[in-house]
Coordinates of C-alpha atoms in Angstrom, one line a residue:
Chain F
M1 CA -4.3 -23.3 -28.3
L2 CA -5.2 -22.2 -24.7
L3 CA -1.6 -20.9 -24.5
L4 CA -2.1 -18.8 -27.6
Q5 CA -5.3 -17.3 -26.2
L6 CA -3.6 -16.6 -22.9
L7 CA -0.7 -15.0 -24.7
I8 CA -3.2 -12.7 -26.5
D9 CA -5.0 -11.8 -23.3
G10 CA -1.8 -11.2 -21.6
L11 CA -0.7 -8.7 -24.4
Q12 CA -3.9 -6.7 -23.8
L13 CA -3.4 -6.7 -19.9
G14 CA 0.3 -5.9 -20.4
A15 CA -0.6 -2.9 -22.6
L16 CA -2.8 -1.5 -19.9
Y17 CA -0.2 -2.2 -17.3
A18 CA 2.5 -0.6 -19.3
L19 CA 0.5 2.6 -19.6
M20 CA -0.1 2.8 -15.9
A21 CA 3.4 2.1 -15.2
V22 CA 5.0 4.6 -17.5
G23 CA 2.7 7.2 -15.9
F24 CA 4.1 6.3 -12.5
A25 CA 7.6 6.2 -13.9
I26 CA 7.5 9.7 -15.3
I27 CA 6.3 11.1 -12.0
F28 CA 8.6 9.1 -9.7
G29 CA 11.6 9.3 -12.1
S30 CA 11.6 13.0 -12.5
T31 CA 10.2 14.3 -9.1
R32 CA 11.1 11.4 -6.7
V33 CA 7.7 11.7 -5.3
F34 CA 6.3 8.2 -4.3
H35 CA 2.9 8.9 -5.8
Y36 CA 0.7 6.3 -4.3
A37 CA -2.4 8.3 -5.3
H38 CA -1.5 7.3 -8.9
G39 CA -4.1 4.5 -8.4
T40 CA -6.5 7.1 -7.1
T41 CA -6.2 8.9 -10.5
Y42 CA -7.1 5.7 -12.1
I43 CA -10.4 5.1 -10.1
L44 CA -11.3 8.8 -10.4
V45 CA -11.1 8.6 -14.2
G46 CA -13.0 5.3 -14.3
Y47 CA -15.8 6.5 -12.1
L48 CA -16.2 9.9 -13.8
F49 CA -16.3 8.2 -17.2
Y50 CA -18.9 5.7 -15.8
W51 CA -21.0 8.6 -14.2
L52 CA -20.9 10.7 -17.3
S53 CA -21.5 8.0 -20.0
D54 CA -23.6 5.5 -18.2
R55 CA -25.7 7.6 -15.8
L56 CA -25.8 11.0 -17.7
S57 CA -25.7 9.5 -21.3
V58 CA -23.0 11.9 -22.4
P59 CA -21.3 10.8 -25.7
W60 CA -18.5 8.5 -24.8
W61 CA -15.7 10.6 -26.5
L62 CA -16.8 13.6 -24.6
A63 CA -17.0 11.7 -21.4
A64 CA -13.5 10.2 -22.0
L65 CA -12.1 13.7 -22.7
V66 CA -13.6 15.2 -19.4
A67 CA -12.3 12.2 -17.5
A68 CA -8.8 12.5 -19.0
A69 CA -8.9 16.3 -18.3
A70 CA -9.8 15.6 -14.6
A71 CA -6.9 13.2 -14.3
V72 CA -4.5 16.0 -15.3
V73 CA -6.2 18.4 -12.9
F74 CA -6.1 15.9 -10.1
G75 CA -2.4 15.1 -10.6
V76 CA -1.3 18.8 -10.7
A77 CA -3.4 19.8 -7.9
L78 CA -1.9 17.1 -5.7
D79 CA 1.5 18.2 -6.6
R80 CA 0.8 21.9 -5.8
F81 CA -1.4 21.6 -2.8
V82 CA -0.1 18.4 -1.0
Y83 CA 3.4 17.5 -2.1
R84 CA 4.9 20.9 -2.5
P85 CA 4.1 22.1 1.1
I86 CA 5.5 19.1 2.5
Q87 CA 8.7 19.2 0.5
R88 CA 9.2 22.8 1.4
D89 CA 10.1 21.6 4.9
E90 CA 12.4 18.9 3.5
G91 CA 9.9 16.2 4.1
S92 CA 11.3 12.7 3.7
F93 CA 10.3 10.3 1.1
F94 CA 7.9 8.6 3.6
T95 CA 6.2 11.8 4.7
V96 CA 5.1 12.4 1.1
F97 CA 4.2 8.7 0.7
V98 CA 1.8 8.9 3.8
A99 CA 0.1 12.1 2.6
S100 CA -0.3 10.5 -0.9
F101 CA -1.9 7.4 0.8
G102 CA -4.2 9.6 2.8
V103 CA -5.5 11.3 -0.4
G104 CA -6.1 7.8 -1.8
V105 CA -8.1 6.9 1.2
V106 CA -10.2 10.0 1.1
V107 CA -11.1 9.7 -2.5
E108 CA -11.7 6.0 -2.3
N109 CA -14.2 6.5 0.3
L110 CA -15.9 9.4 -1.4
V111 CA -16.4 7.1 -4.3
V112 CA -17.9 4.5 -2.0
I113 CA -20.4 7.2 -0.7
F114 CA -21.4 8.4 -4.2
F115 CA -21.4 5.2 -6.2
G116 CA -21.5 2.3 -3.5
A117 CA -18.8 -0.2 -2.8
S118 CA -19.8 -2.7 -5.3
F119 CA -18.6 -3.3 -8.8
V120 CA -19.6 -1.0 -11.7
S121 CA -19.2 -1.7 -15.5
I122 CA -20.1 -0.1 -18.8
S123 CA -21.6 -2.3 -21.6
T124 CA -20.4 -1.5 -25.0
P125 CA -20.5 -3.5 -28.1
L126 CA -16.8 -3.1 -28.4
T127 CA -16.1 -5.6 -25.6
R128 CA -17.8 -8.4 -27.5
V129 CA -15.2 -10.9 -28.6
Q130 CA -14.4 -11.7 -32.3
D131 CA -13.3 -15.2 -33.5
I132 CA -10.0 -14.5 -35.4
G133 CA -9.7 -18.2 -36.4
G134 CA -9.0 -21.4 -34.6
G135 CA -11.1 -20.5 -31.7
I136 CA -8.8 -17.7 -30.7
V137 CA -10.9 -14.6 -29.7
I138 CA -10.1 -10.9 -29.2
S139 CA -12.4 -7.9 -28.6
W140 CA -12.1 -4.6 -30.5
L141 CA -11.3 -2.9 -27.3
G142 CA -8.4 -5.4 -26.7
I143 CA -7.0 -4.5 -30.1
A144 CA -7.5 -0.9 -29.3
S145 CA -5.7 -1.0 -26.0
I146 CA -2.6 -2.5 -27.7
L147 CA -2.6 0.0 -30.5
L148 CA -3.2 2.9 -28.0
A149 CA -0.3 1.7 -25.9
V150 CA 2.0 1.6 -28.9
L151 CA 0.8 5.0 -30.2
L152 CA 1.2 6.8 -26.7
F153 CA 4.7 5.3 -26.3
G154 CA 5.6 6.7 -29.7
V155 CA 4.3 10.2 -28.7
L156 CA 5.9 10.2 -25.4
N157 CA 9.2 9.1 -26.8
W158 CA 9.1 11.9 -29.4
F159 CA 8.0 14.4 -26.7
L160 CA 10.8 13.5 -24.3
A161 CA 13.4 13.4 -27.1
R162 CA 12.4 16.4 -29.2
T163 CA 10.5 19.0 -27.2
D164 CA 12.1 21.5 -24.7
V165 CA 9.9 20.4 -21.9
G166 CA 10.7 16.7 -22.6
V167 CA 14.4 17.3 -22.6
A168 CA 14.1 19.3 -19.3
L169 CA 12.2 16.6 -17.7
R170 CA 14.8 14.0 -18.6
A171 CA 17.4 16.4 -17.1
L172 CA 15.3 16.8 -14.0
S173 CA 15.4 13.0 -13.3
E174 CA 19.2 12.9 -13.8
N175 CA 20.3 16.0 -11.9
P176 CA 17.7 18.3 -10.2
E177 CA 20.5 20.7 -8.9
L178 CA 21.9 21.4 -12.4
I179 CA 18.4 22.2 -13.7
R180 CA 18.5 25.3 -11.6
G181 CA 21.9 26.2 -12.9
F182 CA 20.4 26.3 -16.4
G183 CA 17.7 28.8 -15.2
L184 CA 14.8 26.3 -15.3
N185 CA 12.4 25.9 -12.5
P186 CA 12.2 22.3 -11.1
R187 CA 8.7 23.2 -9.6
K188 CA 7.2 24.0 -12.8
L189 CA 8.7 21.0 -14.4
S190 CA 7.4 18.7 -11.7
Q191 CA 3.9 20.0 -12.7
Y192 CA 4.5 18.9 -16.2
A193 CA 5.6 15.5 -15.0
F194 CA 2.4 15.1 -12.9
A195 CA 0.2 16.3 -15.8
I196 CA 1.8 13.8 -18.3
G197 CA 2.0 10.9 -15.9
S198 CA -1.6 11.3 -14.8
L199 CA -2.7 11.6 -18.4
M200 CA -1.0 8.3 -19.3
V201 CA -3.1 6.4 -16.7
A202 CA -6.4 7.8 -18.1
P203 CA -6.6 5.6 -21.3
A204 CA -5.8 2.5 -19.3
A205 CA -8.5 3.4 -16.8
L206 CA -11.1 4.0 -19.6
V207 CA -10.4 0.7 -21.3
A208 CA -10.2 -1.3 -18.2
T209 CA -13.5 0.2 -16.9
C210 CA -15.3 -1.2 -20.0
V211 CA -13.4 -4.5 -20.2
T212 CA -13.2 -5.7 -16.6
G213 CA -15.3 -3.1 -14.6
L214 CA -14.3 -1.0 -11.6
T215 CA -14.4 -1.1 -7.9
P216 CA -13.4 1.7 -5.5
T217 CA -10.6 -0.3 -4.1
A218 CA -9.0 -1.0 -7.7
G219 CA -6.4 1.8 -7.1
H220 CA -4.3 -0.2 -4.7
R221 CA -3.7 -2.8 -7.2
V222 CA -3.0 -0.4 -10.1
V223 CA -0.4 1.6 -8.2
L224 CA 1.2 -1.7 -6.9
I225 CA 1.4 -3.0 -10.5
S226 CA 2.9 0.4 -11.5
I227 CA 5.5 0.4 -8.8
A228 CA 6.4 -3.3 -9.4
A229 CA 6.7 -2.7 -13.2
S230 CA 8.9 0.3 -12.6
I231 CA 11.2 -1.6 -10.3
I232 CA 11.3 -4.6 -12.8
G233 CA 12.1 -2.2 -15.6
G234 CA 14.6 -0.2 -13.6
I235 CA 13.6 3.0 -11.7
G236 CA 14.2 5.9 -13.9
S237 CA 13.8 4.1 -17.2
L238 CA 10.4 4.7 -19.0
R239 CA 11.2 2.0 -21.6
G240 CA 11.9 -0.3 -18.6
A241 CA 8.6 0.5 -16.9
G242 CA 6.6 -0.1 -20.1
F243 CA 8.4 -3.4 -20.6
G244 CA 7.9 -4.3 -16.9
G245 CA 4.2 -3.7 -17.3
L246 CA 4.1 -6.0 -20.4
I247 CA 5.9 -8.7 -18.6
L248 CA 3.6 -8.6 -15.5
G249 CA 0.4 -8.6 -17.8
L250 CA 1.8 -11.6 -19.7
A251 CA 2.8 -13.4 -16.5
E252 CA -0.6 -12.9 -14.8
S253 CA -2.4 -14.2 -17.8
L254 CA -0.1 -17.2 -18.5
A255 CA -0.2 -18.1 -14.8
V256 CA -3.9 -19.2 -15.5
W257 CA -2.5 -21.9 -17.6
K258 CA -1.1 -23.8 -14.5
L259 CA -2.7 -22.1 -11.5
S260 CA -6.3 -21.3 -10.6
T261 CA -7.3 -17.6 -11.3
G262 CA -7.3 -16.8 -7.6
W263 CA -3.6 -17.3 -7.4
S264 CA -2.7 -15.4 -10.6
E265 CA -3.0 -12.0 -8.8
A266 CA -0.1 -12.9 -6.6
V267 CA 2.2 -13.8 -9.6
A268 CA 3.2 -10.3 -10.3
F269 CA 4.4 -9.8 -6.7
V270 CA 6.4 -13.0 -6.8
I271 CA 8.1 -11.8 -9.9
L272 CA 8.8 -8.5 -8.0
F273 CA 10.5 -10.4 -5.3
C274 CA 12.6 -12.3 -7.6
F275 CA 13.8 -9.1 -9.1
I276 CA 14.5 -7.4 -5.8
L277 CA 16.4 -10.5 -4.7
A278 CA 18.4 -11.0 -7.9
R279 CA 18.6 -7.8 -9.8
P280 CA 17.4 -4.7 -7.7
A281 CA 18.5 -2.4 -10.5
G282 CA 15.9 -3.8 -12.9
L283 CA 16.2 -4.7 -16.5
F284 CA 17.2 -1.3 -17.8
G285 CA 18.3 0.3 -14.7
T286 CA 22.0 1.1 -14.4
R287 CA 22.4 0.7 -10.6
A288 CA 20.4 0.5 -7.4
R289 CA 21.5 3.3 -5.2
V290 CA 21.9 2.1 -1.6
Chain Y
M1 CA -23.3 -1.8 27.6
Q2 CA -20.4 -3.0 29.8
G3 CA -19.7 -5.8 27.4
Y4 CA -19.6 -3.3 24.6
I5 CA -17.0 -1.2 26.4
L6 CA -14.9 -4.2 27.4
N7 CA -15.0 -5.5 23.7
L8 CA -13.9 -2.1 22.6
L9 CA -11.0 -1.9 25.2
I10 CA -9.8 -5.3 24.2
L11 CA -9.6 -4.2 20.6
V12 CA -7.8 -1.1 21.7
A13 CA -5.2 -3.2 23.5
I14 CA -4.8 -5.5 20.5
S15 CA -4.5 -2.6 18.2
G16 CA -2.0 -0.9 20.7
I17 CA 0.2 -4.0 20.4
L18 CA 0.1 -3.8 16.6
A19 CA 0.8 0.0 16.7
V20 CA 3.6 -0.2 19.3
S21 CA 5.3 -3.0 17.4
L22 CA 5.1 -1.3 14.0
N23 CA 6.4 2.0 15.6
F24 CA 9.5 0.1 16.7
I25 CA 10.6 -0.2 13.2
I26 CA 9.0 3.0 11.6
G27 CA 9.9 5.4 14.5
Y28 CA 13.2 4.1 15.7
A29 CA 14.7 2.4 12.7
G30 CA 13.3 4.3 9.8
I31 CA 12.0 1.1 8.2
Y32 CA 8.6 1.6 6.6
S33 CA 6.6 -1.7 6.6
M34 CA 3.3 -2.0 4.8
A35 CA 3.1 -5.7 5.7
H36 CA 2.1 -5.4 9.4
A37 CA -1.4 -6.7 8.7
A38 CA 0.1 -9.7 6.9
F39 CA 2.0 -10.7 10.1
F40 CA -1.0 -9.9 12.2
G41 CA -3.0 -12.5 9.9
I42 CA -0.3 -14.9 9.9
A43 CA -0.1 -15.0 13.7
A44 CA -4.0 -15.0 13.8
Y45 CA -4.2 -18.1 11.6
S46 CA -1.4 -19.9 13.3
G47 CA -3.0 -19.1 16.7
A48 CA -6.4 -20.4 15.5
L49 CA -4.9 -23.6 14.1
I50 CA -2.8 -24.3 17.2
A51 CA -5.9 -23.7 19.3
M52 CA -8.0 -26.0 17.3
H53 CA -5.4 -28.8 16.8
V54 CA -2.8 -28.7 19.4
S55 CA -3.5 -26.7 22.6
T56 CA -5.6 -23.7 23.8
S57 CA -2.9 -22.4 26.0
L58 CA -1.7 -18.9 25.3
L59 CA 1.7 -19.8 26.5
V60 CA 1.9 -22.4 23.6
A61 CA 0.2 -20.4 20.9
I62 CA 1.8 -17.0 21.4
P63 CA 5.4 -18.2 21.3
I64 CA 4.9 -20.4 18.3
A65 CA 3.2 -17.7 16.4
M66 CA 5.9 -15.2 17.3
A67 CA 8.5 -17.6 16.0
I68 CA 6.6 -18.1 12.7
C69 CA 6.2 -14.2 12.2
A70 CA 9.9 -13.6 12.9
A71 CA 11.0 -16.4 10.5
L72 CA 8.6 -15.2 7.8
S73 CA 9.8 -11.5 8.2
L74 CA 13.2 -12.6 6.8
V75 CA 11.5 -13.2 3.5
I76 CA 11.0 -9.5 3.0
S77 CA 14.0 -8.1 5.0
L78 CA 16.7 -10.3 3.6
P79 CA 16.2 -9.3 0.0
S80 CA 15.1 -5.7 0.4
L81 CA 17.1 -4.2 3.2
R82 CA 20.3 -4.6 1.2
V83 CA 19.0 -1.9 -1.1
R84 CA 17.5 1.5 -0.4
G85 CA 14.5 2.4 1.7
E86 CA 11.8 2.5 -1.1
Y87 CA 12.5 -1.2 -1.9
F88 CA 11.4 -2.3 1.6
V89 CA 8.1 -0.4 1.3
V90 CA 7.5 -2.1 -2.1
A91 CA 8.6 -5.5 -1.0
S92 CA 6.3 -5.3 2.2
L93 CA 3.3 -4.2 0.0
G94 CA 4.0 -7.1 -2.3
L95 CA 4.2 -9.4 0.7
Q96 CA 0.9 -8.0 2.0
M97 CA -0.8 -8.7 -1.4
I98 CA 0.7 -12.2 -1.5
A99 CA -0.4 -13.0 2.0
F100 CA -4.0 -11.9 1.4
T101 CA -4.0 -14.2 -1.7
V102 CA -2.6 -17.1 0.4
F103 CA -5.2 -16.4 3.2
S104 CA -8.1 -16.5 0.7
E105 CA -6.9 -19.2 -1.7
W106 CA -5.1 -21.8 0.4
K107 CA -8.5 -23.3 1.2
E108 CA -7.3 -26.6 2.9
V109 CA -5.4 -24.7 5.6
T110 CA -7.0 -21.3 5.9
G111 CA -10.6 -22.1 5.0
G112 CA -10.7 -19.6 2.1
I113 CA -12.9 -16.5 2.2
G114 CA -15.0 -18.1 5.0
G115 CA -12.0 -18.4 7.1
L116 CA -11.6 -20.6 10.4
T117 CA -14.5 -20.6 12.7
G118 CA -14.9 -22.1 16.2
V119 CA -11.6 -21.1 17.7
P120 CA -11.9 -22.4 21.3
V121 CA -11.6 -20.4 24.4
A122 CA -8.0 -19.5 25.5
T123 CA -6.5 -20.9 28.6
L124 CA -3.7 -19.6 30.7
F125 CA -2.0 -21.8 33.4
G126 CA -5.1 -24.0 33.1
Y127 CA -7.6 -21.3 33.7
R128 CA -10.2 -20.7 30.9
L129 CA -10.3 -17.1 29.9
H130 CA -14.1 -17.2 29.5
S131 CA -15.2 -13.8 30.7
L132 CA -14.4 -10.6 28.8
E133 CA -13.0 -9.1 32.0
S134 CA -10.3 -11.8 32.4
F135 CA -9.4 -11.6 28.6
F136 CA -9.2 -7.8 28.8
G137 CA -6.8 -8.2 31.8
V138 CA -4.6 -10.6 29.7
S139 CA -4.6 -8.3 26.7
L140 CA -3.7 -5.4 28.8
I141 CA -0.8 -7.3 30.4
C142 CA 0.4 -8.3 26.9
L143 CA 0.3 -4.7 25.9
A144 CA 2.2 -3.7 28.8
L145 CA 4.8 -6.4 28.2
V146 CA 5.2 -5.5 24.6
T147 CA 5.6 -1.9 25.3
F148 CA 8.0 -2.6 28.0
V149 CA 10.2 -4.9 25.8
I150 CA 10.3 -2.2 23.2
Y151 CA 11.0 0.5 25.8
L152 CA 14.0 -1.6 27.0
L153 CA 15.2 -2.2 23.4
V154 CA 15.1 1.4 22.6
Y155 CA 17.1 2.5 25.5
T156 CA 19.9 -0.2 25.1
S157 CA 22.8 -0.2 22.8
F158 CA 20.7 -1.9 20.3
G159 CA 18.2 0.9 20.2
R160 CA 21.0 3.5 19.9
S161 CA 22.5 1.5 17.0
L162 CA 19.0 1.6 15.4
K163 CA 18.7 5.3 15.8
A164 CA 22.2 5.8 14.6
I165 CA 21.4 3.9 11.3
R166 CA 18.1 5.7 10.9
D167 CA 19.9 9.1 11.2
N168 CA 22.9 8.2 9.1
E169 CA 23.6 4.8 7.8
V170 CA 27.1 5.5 6.5
A171 CA 28.3 7.0 9.8
A172 CA 26.8 4.0 11.8
A173 CA 28.6 1.6 9.4
S174 CA 31.8 3.4 9.9
F175 CA 31.5 2.9 13.7
G176 CA 31.5 -0.8 13.1
K177 CA 27.8 -1.3 13.1
N178 CA 26.4 -3.7 10.5
P179 CA 23.2 -1.9 9.4
V180 CA 21.7 -4.8 7.4
I181 CA 22.0 -7.3 10.3
I182 CA 20.7 -4.8 12.9
K183 CA 17.8 -3.8 10.7
T184 CA 16.9 -7.4 9.9
I185 CA 16.8 -8.2 13.7
A186 CA 14.6 -5.2 14.3
V187 CA 12.2 -6.2 11.6
A188 CA 12.1 -9.8 13.1
I189 CA 11.5 -8.4 16.7
S190 CA 8.6 -6.2 15.4
S191 CA 7.0 -9.0 13.4
A192 CA 7.3 -11.4 16.4
L193 CA 5.7 -8.9 18.7
C194 CA 3.0 -8.2 16.2
G195 CA 2.3 -11.9 16.5
V196 CA 1.1 -11.6 20.0
A197 CA -1.6 -9.3 18.8
G198 CA -2.6 -11.9 16.2
V199 CA -3.0 -14.7 18.6
L200 CA -5.1 -12.6 21.0
Y201 CA -7.3 -11.5 18.2
A202 CA -7.9 -15.0 17.0
F203 CA -9.0 -16.1 20.6
H204 CA -11.0 -13.0 21.1
V205 CA -13.3 -13.0 18.1
S206 CA -13.1 -16.9 17.9
F207 CA -12.9 -16.8 14.1
V208 CA -10.5 -15.5 11.6
N209 CA -11.0 -14.7 7.8
P210 CA -9.0 -12.9 5.2
E211 CA -11.0 -9.6 5.3
T212 CA -9.3 -8.5 8.6
F213 CA -5.8 -8.8 7.2
T214 CA -6.0 -6.5 4.1
V215 CA -3.7 -3.6 3.1
D216 CA -6.3 -1.3 4.5
Q217 CA -5.6 -2.8 7.9
S218 CA -1.9 -2.1 7.3
V219 CA -2.7 1.5 6.6
L220 CA -5.0 1.7 9.7
I221 CA -2.1 0.6 12.0
M222 CA 0.1 3.1 10.3
A223 CA -2.5 5.8 10.8
M224 CA -2.5 5.0 14.5
I225 CA 1.2 5.6 14.7
I226 CA 1.2 8.7 12.6
I227 CA -1.7 10.4 14.4
G228 CA -0.3 9.4 17.8
G229 CA 3.2 10.3 17.0
T230 CA 6.2 8.2 15.5
G231 CA 9.2 7.5 17.6
T232 CA 7.3 7.9 20.9
V233 CA 6.5 5.2 23.4
F234 CA 2.8 6.2 24.2
G235 CA 1.9 7.9 20.9
P236 CA 0.9 4.7 19.1
I237 CA -1.3 3.7 22.0
L238 CA -3.1 7.0 22.0
G239 CA -3.5 6.6 18.2
A240 CA -5.0 3.1 18.6
L241 CA -7.5 4.6 21.2
I242 CA -8.4 7.6 18.9
I243 CA -8.9 5.2 15.8
H244 CA -11.2 3.0 17.8
L245 CA -13.1 5.7 19.6
L246 CA -13.8 7.6 16.4
P247 CA -16.3 5.0 15.0
A248 CA -18.0 4.8 18.3
A249 CA -18.2 8.6 18.6
L250 CA -19.6 8.9 15.1
T251 CA -22.5 6.6 15.9
Y252 CA -23.7 9.2 18.4
L253 CA -23.9 11.8 15.6
T254 CA -27.4 10.7 14.6
F255 CA -27.7 13.1 11.6
L256 CA -25.1 11.1 9.7
P257 CA -26.5 8.4 7.5
A258 CA -25.6 5.1 9.0
R259 CA -24.8 3.5 5.8
D260 CA -21.9 5.9 5.2
L261 CA -20.3 5.7 8.7
A262 CA -17.6 3.4 7.8
S263 CA -16.6 5.5 4.8
L264 CA -16.8 8.7 6.8
Q265 CA -14.6 7.3 9.4
Q266 CA -12.0 6.3 6.8
I267 CA -12.3 9.9 5.1
I268 CA -11.6 11.5 8.5
Y269 CA -8.4 9.5 9.2
G270 CA -7.3 9.7 5.5
A271 CA -7.6 13.5 5.8
A272 CA -6.0 13.5 9.1
M273 CA -3.0 11.8 7.6
V274 CA -2.7 14.4 4.7
L275 CA -3.1 17.3 7.2
L276 CA -0.7 15.9 9.7
M277 CA 2.0 15.3 7.0
I278 CA 1.6 18.9 5.9
Y279 CA 1.4 20.6 9.2
R280 CA 2.8 18.4 11.9
P281 CA 4.7 15.3 10.5
S282 CA 5.7 14.2 14.0
G283 CA 2.1 13.4 15.2
L284 CA 0.0 14.6 18.1
I285 CA 2.5 14.0 20.8
G286 CA 5.6 13.5 18.7
R287 CA 8.6 15.9 18.9
S288 CA 8.0 19.1 17.1
N289 CA 11.4 19.0 15.4
V290 CA 10.5 17.3 12.0
K291 CA 13.9 16.3 11.2
D292 CA 14.4 14.4 14.4
T293 CA 11.4 12.1 13.7
W294 CA 11.7 11.7 10.0
G295 CA 15.4 11.9 9.5
K296 CA 16.4 10.8 6.1

């Protein structure tokens, strides 16, 4: 019975991880920017939502829309004002990573100054658990997060397969030089990648803020989970990243069955190590380039 | 007042060792490790445990801690150095997170969140290093030795192999160098030298707890290198000095709210990292040619 409950909890957690990971995978896959500030987008959305809905009593749907819009603006602005100037001088992968990290440090501490370093949470009746028979419980938000993840995957798949921008984004991840040959602008496309990738993390941040609460340092974990899921799934594969997120969520939850909760956080990284050791190309990746 | 300055200088020396040893792999080998605070912590816990149960001599604690760090570095370098650079960053970040969990959860050995308290005073050749002056002297000597070792390594054939691999791995391999083995050795050396700082730290503050060895600490060490200048011998030490003097300087600006000082300090170096990456990626005293320092 405990196992079944942990499985359900794991599915909810995995759905959130999958959303974060897919957002990261879109950005990293198509622009090759090691976007550490992806976790910063997450805390920005969470705190903005908390500030608007809890402190200013704005209706929740409006607060959520504003927060999601802020995520898009933040992602695109980072690409334009931080990553692009660095890449112009042929900055290496690590130069971009350090700058991204620096942005994360700045935003994290601004949040500490405005909201304090301690934990915040939003109480909503939706997080109350419902008994669905046999002592197994699930909350409405838990159900919503799973449905939301499935829905967004559907939309994203349609977008990448059927729209011009989607097709161009996939082309960008495969061959950036060829993109220019077709008269498309990689710079402009990378803005789309940042907009979509940042948008994907917003629902995860909104749900997680209500379910588990938020601290200013949560961003590190979010981006680490996203990176780990992308590697497990295979870099460049969105399906893989989503699947990787799901695996990590399930593993973290099921670990509680045998280990104390303190240890369960390390489980994701142990899995990551096993993958790097045994299958660096990931589940759906074709190869790991040396 | 003098005690305050000596304390600060001891911390600068310890951070200097951390920065110099990390710079060895970042600046000269192009290997970007985010797990330096984890090795710092592993050495500090080892040093504390050795001091409490075996011997308080630095000549016992430091070599053992160095050996432990070098051995554990293989855990990340063996799997991840085979594949491309990003994997090492991710693997080291993963190790950093696992190490923090182990520090705070393996309560029988590490004392959990509370950590280990009551580390005895260090001894060297039978002398107890009780005064701050003597401990500062020892820390400074350690910093000088570590810097000297790295200076020697960089200017030998091993250092040239490292730089060759950093600049062009395929070309280096075609000259008969084995990049994986050379990089693995470099990471082991860097982690071992980092161990010196861990042991000194454990003796200096006489307690260790997980809070010191977080991913933020890894970033701080990296910020020292980046601000000072990667791939230079003295840049990291300058960076360590700046990072430690900044909070001290901020306390003199009395108009700043005391509650936010720690955050303001982090904002300043976060912003410094972003601006340096945009305008001067090689750091304050680094070479001006970007491609030299951050070769792909």
